[in-house]
Amino acid sequence: MKKIISIKSILTAAAIAAAVATHAQHTLGVFGGAGIATARFYPAQETKTVSGRYDFGLSWRYYSLPRYVGAVGVDLELLQRGFSYGYTYTPIMNDKGEELREYAYYTRRFNSVMLPIVWQPHLYLARNRIRVYLEAAATFSYNFGGEYEYEDTGEKGHYDMRPERDNRWGYGLAGGGGFALLIGRYEIGVRARYYFGYADILRNRNRYFDNATDGPENPFKSTPLKSPIDNLSLSVTLAYRFNKAGFDTWFYKPPKRDKRQREFKFSEGSSGGGASARR
């Protein structure tokens, strides 16, 4: 008897969940892509972008009515980041007697688990078959792992993060845009997003000045005061809509305003004024 009751409870819960899902105004999706990364060191250092950085994860979006404009949601992604730092150079003189510098680069790559909280103002085209959107996000991240490599010597190895030297936690902003084709209950699209970091990947020199106790994993003679990391990613997106009938925003019609106006008559106005004057 107890087993029958528990089975009925499970089936009832499943039926309620299915009913809610059929009317839900949200999607669940996946995305993946690649991009470039760089660092903004201060004081300024010689740097270049690091290409081929991967980016993939899960996304959830809630689609509101038009008066709230667009969608909101959260992503959970694994983003590879990094920078290339010109740690030494060879001076070369040109024909005009000017000194040019040929840099040798130290490149570091590491991973971040990123949590962007996203707002997407959007519009629909072609009878709700195309969605075009912009997006803005606040991002929070946890950094881990990594590897380093020297361009001139080919020396490479695993980068061990140390709490006195490296920041594991980060935050920043992101922005971008994209479009998606709506095919049945699926959205297939392309998105570009720029991640603008605010937290430093390295402790500043007030906390960690030099590399006297480090090995070849640290090329800096003196740690930068600022070292935020930026990323640019281009991703392919795929999302599933739980609402079979479509989003409420497709069928929403704003209530009509009452356009009836009271007719003003000069005779009423003058009579009212005369009555007031007589009092």
One Martini backbone bead per residue (centre of mass of N, CA, C, O) as a GRO file, in nm:
protein
  279
    1MET     BB    1   0.059   0.062  -0.022
    2LYS     BB    2   0.300   0.254   0.008
    3LYS     BB    3   0.404   0.214  -0.281
    4ILE     BB    4   0.154   0.328  -0.423
    5ILE     BB    5   0.166   0.610  -0.298
    6SER     BB    6   0.453   0.683  -0.400
    7ILE     BB    7   0.389   0.651  -0.700
    8LYS     BB    8   0.165   0.863  -0.710
    9SER     BB    9   0.342   1.100  -0.616
   10ILE     BB   10   0.543   1.092  -0.849
   11LEU     BB   11   0.337   1.124  -1.080
   12THR     BB   12   0.220   1.392  -0.982
   13ALA     BB   13   0.485   1.553  -0.989
   14ALA     BB   14   0.539   1.503  -1.290
   15ALA     BB   15   0.278   1.636  -1.395
   16ILE     BB   16   0.330   1.917  -1.277
   17ALA     BB   17   0.603   1.964  -1.416
   18ALA     BB   18   0.493   1.938  -1.705
   19ALA     BB   19   0.286   2.168  -1.686
   20VAL     BB   20   0.487   2.390  -1.622
   21ALA     BB   21   0.675   2.354  -1.871
   22THR     BB   22   0.454   2.420  -2.095
   23HIS     BB   23   0.442   2.736  -1.954
   24ALA     BB   24   0.723   2.815  -1.970
   25GLN     BB   25   0.958   3.111  -1.996
   26HIS     BB   26   1.203   2.905  -2.097
   27THR     BB   27   1.554   2.812  -2.141
   28LEU     BB   28   1.789   2.549  -2.241
   29GLY     BB   29   2.151   2.550  -2.291
   30VAL     BB   30   2.425   2.549  -2.525
   31PHE     BB   31   2.786   2.623  -2.565
   32GLY     BB   32   3.051   2.704  -2.817
   33GLY     BB   33   3.406   2.813  -2.851
   34ALA     BB   34   3.623   3.091  -2.947
   35GLY     BB   35   3.933   3.293  -2.883
   36ILE     BB   36   4.067   3.572  -2.706
   37ALA     BB   37   4.351   3.697  -2.504
   38THR     BB   38   4.433   3.943  -2.240
   39ALA     BB   39   4.628   4.206  -2.085
   40ARG     BB   40   4.625   4.488  -1.832
   41PHE     BB   41   4.899   4.643  -1.759
   42TYR     BB   42   5.026   4.803  -1.446
   43PRO     BB   43   5.245   4.899  -1.580
   44ALA     BB   44   5.323   4.904  -1.892
   45GLN     BB   45   5.338   4.630  -2.121
   46GLU     BB   46   5.443   4.392  -2.332
   47THR     BB   47   5.182   4.269  -2.547
   48LYS     BB   48   4.969   3.989  -2.651
   49THR     BB   49   4.762   3.787  -2.794
   50VAL     BB   50   4.563   3.490  -2.726
   51SER     BB   51   4.480   3.226  -2.912
   52GLY     BB   52   4.243   2.960  -2.901
   53ARG     BB   53   4.025   3.003  -2.687
   54TYR     BB   54   3.804   2.840  -2.497
   55ASP     BB   55   3.426   2.800  -2.486
   56PHE     BB   56   3.192   2.651  -2.248
   57GLY     BB   57   2.829   2.569  -2.175
   58LEU     BB   58   2.556   2.691  -1.985
   59SER     BB   59   2.202   2.801  -2.027
   60TRP     BB   60   1.963   3.042  -1.886
   61ARG     BB   61   1.625   3.160  -1.978
   62TYR     BB   62   1.406   3.440  -1.930
   63TYR     BB   63   1.090   3.540  -2.078
   64SER     BB   64   0.942   3.835  -2.112
   65LEU     BB   65   0.754   4.080  -2.133
   66PRO     BB   66   0.778   4.378  -2.301
   67ARG     BB   67   0.786   4.565  -2.037
   68TYR     BB   68   1.082   4.417  -1.964
   69VAL     BB   69   1.271   4.350  -2.185
   70GLY     BB   70   1.334   4.043  -2.261
   71ALA     BB   71   1.610   3.870  -2.106
   72VAL     BB   72   1.708   3.648  -1.841
   73GLY     BB   73   2.018   3.508  -1.683
   74VAL     BB   74   2.242   3.213  -1.671
   75ASP     BB   75   2.582   3.114  -1.668
   76LEU     BB   76   2.794   2.814  -1.719
   77GLU     BB   77   3.153   2.833  -1.758
   78LEU     BB   78   3.440   2.743  -1.956
   79LEU     BB   79   3.736   2.949  -1.951
   80GLN     BB   80   4.003   3.039  -2.142
   81ARG     BB   81   4.301   3.206  -2.041
   82GLY     BB   82   4.541   3.491  -2.094
   83PHE     BB   83   4.899   3.570  -2.171
   84SER     BB   84   5.149   3.790  -2.334
   85TYR     BB   85   5.493   3.856  -2.235
   86GLY     BB   86   5.757   4.084  -2.286
   87TYR     BB   87   6.051   3.998  -2.111
   88THR     BB   88   6.231   4.035  -2.375
   89TYR     BB   89   6.498   4.185  -2.587
   90THR     BB   90   6.613   4.284  -2.919
   91PRO     BB   91   6.811   4.510  -3.057
   92ILE     BB   92   6.731   4.709  -3.357
   93MET     BB   93   6.861   4.866  -3.639
   94ASN     BB   94   6.780   5.084  -3.868
   95ASP     BB   95   6.837   5.294  -4.138
   96LYS     BB   96   6.779   5.556  -3.932
   97GLY     BB   97   6.889   5.471  -3.634
   98GLU     BB   98   6.662   5.311  -3.504
   99GLU     BB   99   6.520   5.150  -3.236
  100LEU     BB  100   6.436   4.811  -3.224
  101ARG     BB  101   6.210   4.557  -3.086
  102GLU     BB  102   6.261   4.208  -3.018
  103TYR     BB  103   6.041   3.999  -2.878
  104ALA     BB  104   6.006   3.780  -2.604
  105TYR     BB  105   5.763   3.539  -2.498
  106TYR     BB  106   5.539   3.495  -2.230
  107THR     BB  107   5.303   3.224  -2.174
  108ARG     BB  108   4.975   3.216  -2.022
  109ARG     BB  109   4.747   2.957  -1.909
  110PHE     BB  110   4.398   2.940  -1.798
  111ASN     BB  111   4.120   2.870  -1.589
  112SER     BB  112   3.755   2.946  -1.585
  113VAL     BB  113   3.483   2.974  -1.375
  114MET     BB  114   3.187   3.114  -1.504
  115LEU     BB  115   2.932   3.373  -1.386
  116PRO     BB  116   2.689   3.503  -1.574
  117ILE     BB  117   2.468   3.782  -1.545
  118VAL     BB  118   2.195   3.821  -1.770
  119TRP     BB  119   2.099   4.069  -2.023
  120GLN     BB  120   1.841   4.058  -2.303
  121PRO     BB  121   1.776   4.261  -2.541
  122HIS     BB  122   1.504   4.214  -2.781
  123LEU     BB  123   1.401   4.086  -3.114
  124TYR     BB  124   1.157   3.998  -3.356
  125LEU     BB  125   1.157   3.814  -3.665
  126ALA     BB  126   0.987   3.658  -3.900
  127ARG     BB  127   0.757   3.554  -3.720
  128ASN     BB  128   0.944   3.438  -3.481
  129ARG     BB  129   1.228   3.315  -3.633
  130ILE     BB  130   1.395   3.567  -3.520
  131ARG     BB  131   1.664   3.653  -3.290
  132VAL     BB  132   1.769   3.970  -3.166
  133TYR     BB  133   2.062   4.067  -2.960
  134LEU     BB  134   2.162   4.197  -2.661
  135GLU     BB  135   2.427   4.216  -2.397
  136ALA     BB  136   2.456   4.206  -2.033
  137ALA     BB  137   2.715   4.151  -1.769
  138ALA     BB  138   2.791   3.994  -1.468
  139THR     BB  139   3.103   3.863  -1.339
  140PHE     BB  140   3.213   3.541  -1.200
  141SER     BB  141   3.525   3.387  -1.079
  142TYR     BB  142   3.739   3.084  -1.106
  143ASN     BB  143   4.077   3.007  -1.077
  144PHE     BB  144   4.270   2.748  -1.258
  145GLY     BB  145   4.540   2.631  -1.333
  146GLY     BB  146   4.802   2.580  -1.579
  147GLU     BB  147   5.043   2.728  -1.818
  148TYR     BB  148   5.378   2.760  -1.953
  149GLU     BB  149   5.581   2.965  -2.200
  150TYR     BB  150   5.880   3.000  -2.389
  151GLU     BB  151   5.966   3.117  -2.694
  152ASP     BB  152   6.289   3.096  -2.716
  153THR     BB  153   6.335   2.810  -2.542
  154GLY     BB  154   6.063   2.622  -2.485
  155GLU     BB  155   5.988   2.647  -2.207
  156LYS     BB  156   5.778   2.438  -1.990
  157GLY     BB  157   5.474   2.422  -1.770
  158HIS     BB  158   5.332   2.411  -1.470
  159TYR     BB  159   5.103   2.623  -1.299
  160ASP     BB  160   5.124   2.729  -0.967
  161MET     BB  161   4.905   2.835  -0.745
  162ARG     BB  162   4.942   3.116  -0.518
  163PRO     BB  163   4.804   3.311  -0.273
  164GLU     BB  164   5.046   3.535  -0.262
  165ARG     BB  165   5.034   3.570  -0.604
  166ASP     BB  166   4.735   3.469  -0.666
  167ASN     BB  167   4.414   3.499  -0.815
  168ARG     BB  168   4.114   3.315  -0.801
  169TRP     BB  169   3.929   3.562  -0.790
  170GLY     BB  170   3.665   3.716  -0.996
  171TYR     BB  171   3.561   4.016  -1.187
  172GLY     BB  172   3.302   4.173  -1.408
  173LEU     BB  173   3.231   4.246  -1.748
  174ALA     BB  174   2.980   4.207  -2.018
  175GLY     BB  175   2.946   4.210  -2.387
  176GLY     BB  176   2.699   4.191  -2.668
  177GLY     BB  177   2.583   3.962  -2.936
  178GLY     BB  178   2.304   3.825  -3.147
  179PHE     BB  179   2.159   3.528  -3.306
  180ALA     BB  180   1.848   3.338  -3.380
  181LEU     BB  181   1.702   3.040  -3.485
  182LEU     BB  182   1.362   2.930  -3.504
  183ILE     BB  183   1.308   2.571  -3.459
  184GLY     BB  184   1.055   2.532  -3.313
  185ARG     BB  185   1.203   2.459  -2.989
  186TYR     BB  186   1.459   2.590  -3.125
  187GLU     BB  187   1.786   2.754  -3.080
  188ILE     BB  188   2.005   2.880  -3.339
  189GLY     BB  189   2.334   3.035  -3.294
  190VAL     BB  190   2.521   3.349  -3.260
  191ARG     BB  191   2.796   3.473  -3.042
  192ALA     BB  192   2.927   3.778  -2.903
  193ARG     BB  193   3.188   3.826  -2.641
  194TYR     BB  194   3.300   4.061  -2.390
  195TYR     BB  195   3.554   4.043  -2.139
  196PHE     BB  196   3.582   4.263  -1.852
  197GLY     BB  197   3.823   4.296  -1.630
  198TYR     BB  198   3.895   4.385  -1.272
  199ALA     BB  199   4.055   4.169  -1.168
  200ASP     BB  200   4.348   4.036  -1.062
  201ILE     BB  201   4.575   3.774  -1.129
  202LEU     BB  202   4.782   3.943  -0.965
  203ARG     BB  203   4.949   4.042  -0.718
  204ASN     BB  204   5.054   4.311  -0.599
  205ARG     BB  205   5.351   4.464  -0.485
  206ASN     BB  206   5.237   4.490  -0.189
  207ARG     BB  207   5.223   4.161  -0.167
  208TYR     BB  208   5.417   4.092  -0.439
  209PHE     BB  209   5.713   4.176  -0.575
  210ASP     BB  210   5.896   3.919  -0.640
  211ASN     BB  211   6.098   3.620  -0.776
  212ALA     BB  212   6.297   3.494  -0.558
  213THR     BB  213   6.099   3.225  -0.489
  214ASP     BB  214   6.096   3.149  -0.784
  215GLY     BB  215   6.063   3.026  -1.086
  216PRO     BB  216   5.998   3.017  -1.431
  217GLU     BB  217   5.684   3.090  -1.393
  218ASN     BB  218   5.816   3.384  -1.321
  219PRO     BB  219   5.903   3.677  -1.523
  220PHE     BB  220   5.883   3.895  -1.307
  221LYS     BB  221   6.067   4.134  -1.145
  222SER     BB  222   5.794   4.302  -1.106
  223THR     BB  223   5.492   4.329  -1.004
  224PRO     BB  224   5.213   4.435  -1.103
  225LEU     BB  225   4.959   4.648  -1.008
  226LYS     BB  226   4.805   4.555  -1.274
  227SER     BB  227   4.601   4.239  -1.400
  228PRO     BB  228   4.376   4.223  -1.609
  229ILE     BB  229   4.140   4.017  -1.792
  230ASP     BB  230   4.066   3.954  -2.137
  231ASN     BB  231   3.782   3.855  -2.356
  232LEU     BB  232   3.708   3.699  -2.682
  233SER     BB  233   3.399   3.549  -2.805
  234LEU     BB  234   3.287   3.283  -3.029
  235SER     BB  235   2.956   3.136  -3.046
  236VAL     BB  236   2.759   2.848  -3.036
  237THR     BB  237   2.401   2.804  -3.009
  238LEU     BB  238   2.174   2.593  -2.799
  239ALA     BB  239   1.814   2.583  -2.750
  240TYR     BB  240   1.534   2.497  -2.530
  241ARG     BB  241   1.184   2.510  -2.536
  242PHE     BB  242   0.927   2.443  -2.306
  243ASN     BB  243   0.721   2.598  -2.470
  244LYS     BB  244   0.516   2.493  -2.717
  245ALA     BB  245   0.338   2.753  -2.799
  246GLY     BB  246   0.506   2.982  -2.669
  247PHE     BB  247   0.554   3.299  -2.603
  248ASP     BB  248   0.379   3.556  -2.461
  249THR     BB  249   0.510   3.789  -2.631
  250TRP     BB  250   0.374   3.700  -2.909
  251PHE     BB  251   0.057   3.758  -2.781
  252TYR     BB  252   0.088   4.036  -2.681
  253LYS     BB  253  -0.155   4.295  -2.585
  254PRO     BB  254  -0.212   4.598  -2.527
  255PRO     BB  255  -0.416   4.792  -2.376
  256LYS     BB  256  -0.666   4.993  -2.443
  257ARG     BB  257  -0.731   5.313  -2.460
  258ASP     BB  258  -0.930   5.570  -2.343
  259LYS     BB  259  -1.057   5.812  -2.585
  260ARG     BB  260  -1.256   5.946  -2.423
  261GLN     BB  261  -1.401   6.277  -2.421
  262ARG     BB  262  -1.490   6.563  -2.288
  263GLU     BB  263  -1.711   6.801  -2.378
  264PHE     BB  264  -1.659   7.137  -2.443
  265LYS     BB  265  -1.854   7.419  -2.327
  266PHE     BB  266  -1.886   7.756  -2.324
  267SER     BB  267  -2.160   7.782  -2.182
  268GLU     BB  268  -2.073   7.631  -1.926
  269GLY     BB  269  -1.839   7.813  -1.851
  270SER     BB  270  -1.993   8.088  -1.833
  271SER     BB  271  -2.213   7.998  -1.633
  272GLY     BB  272  -2.020   7.917  -1.411
  273GLY     BB  273  -1.890   8.198  -1.383
  274GLY     BB  274  -2.153   8.355  -1.315
  275ALA     BB  275  -2.224   8.199  -1.061
  276SER     BB  276  -1.968   8.276  -0.908
  277ALA     BB  277  -2.007   8.584  -0.921
  278ARG     BB  278  -2.283   8.601  -0.768
  279ARG     BB  279  -2.158   8.482  -0.499
   0.00000   0.00000   0.00000
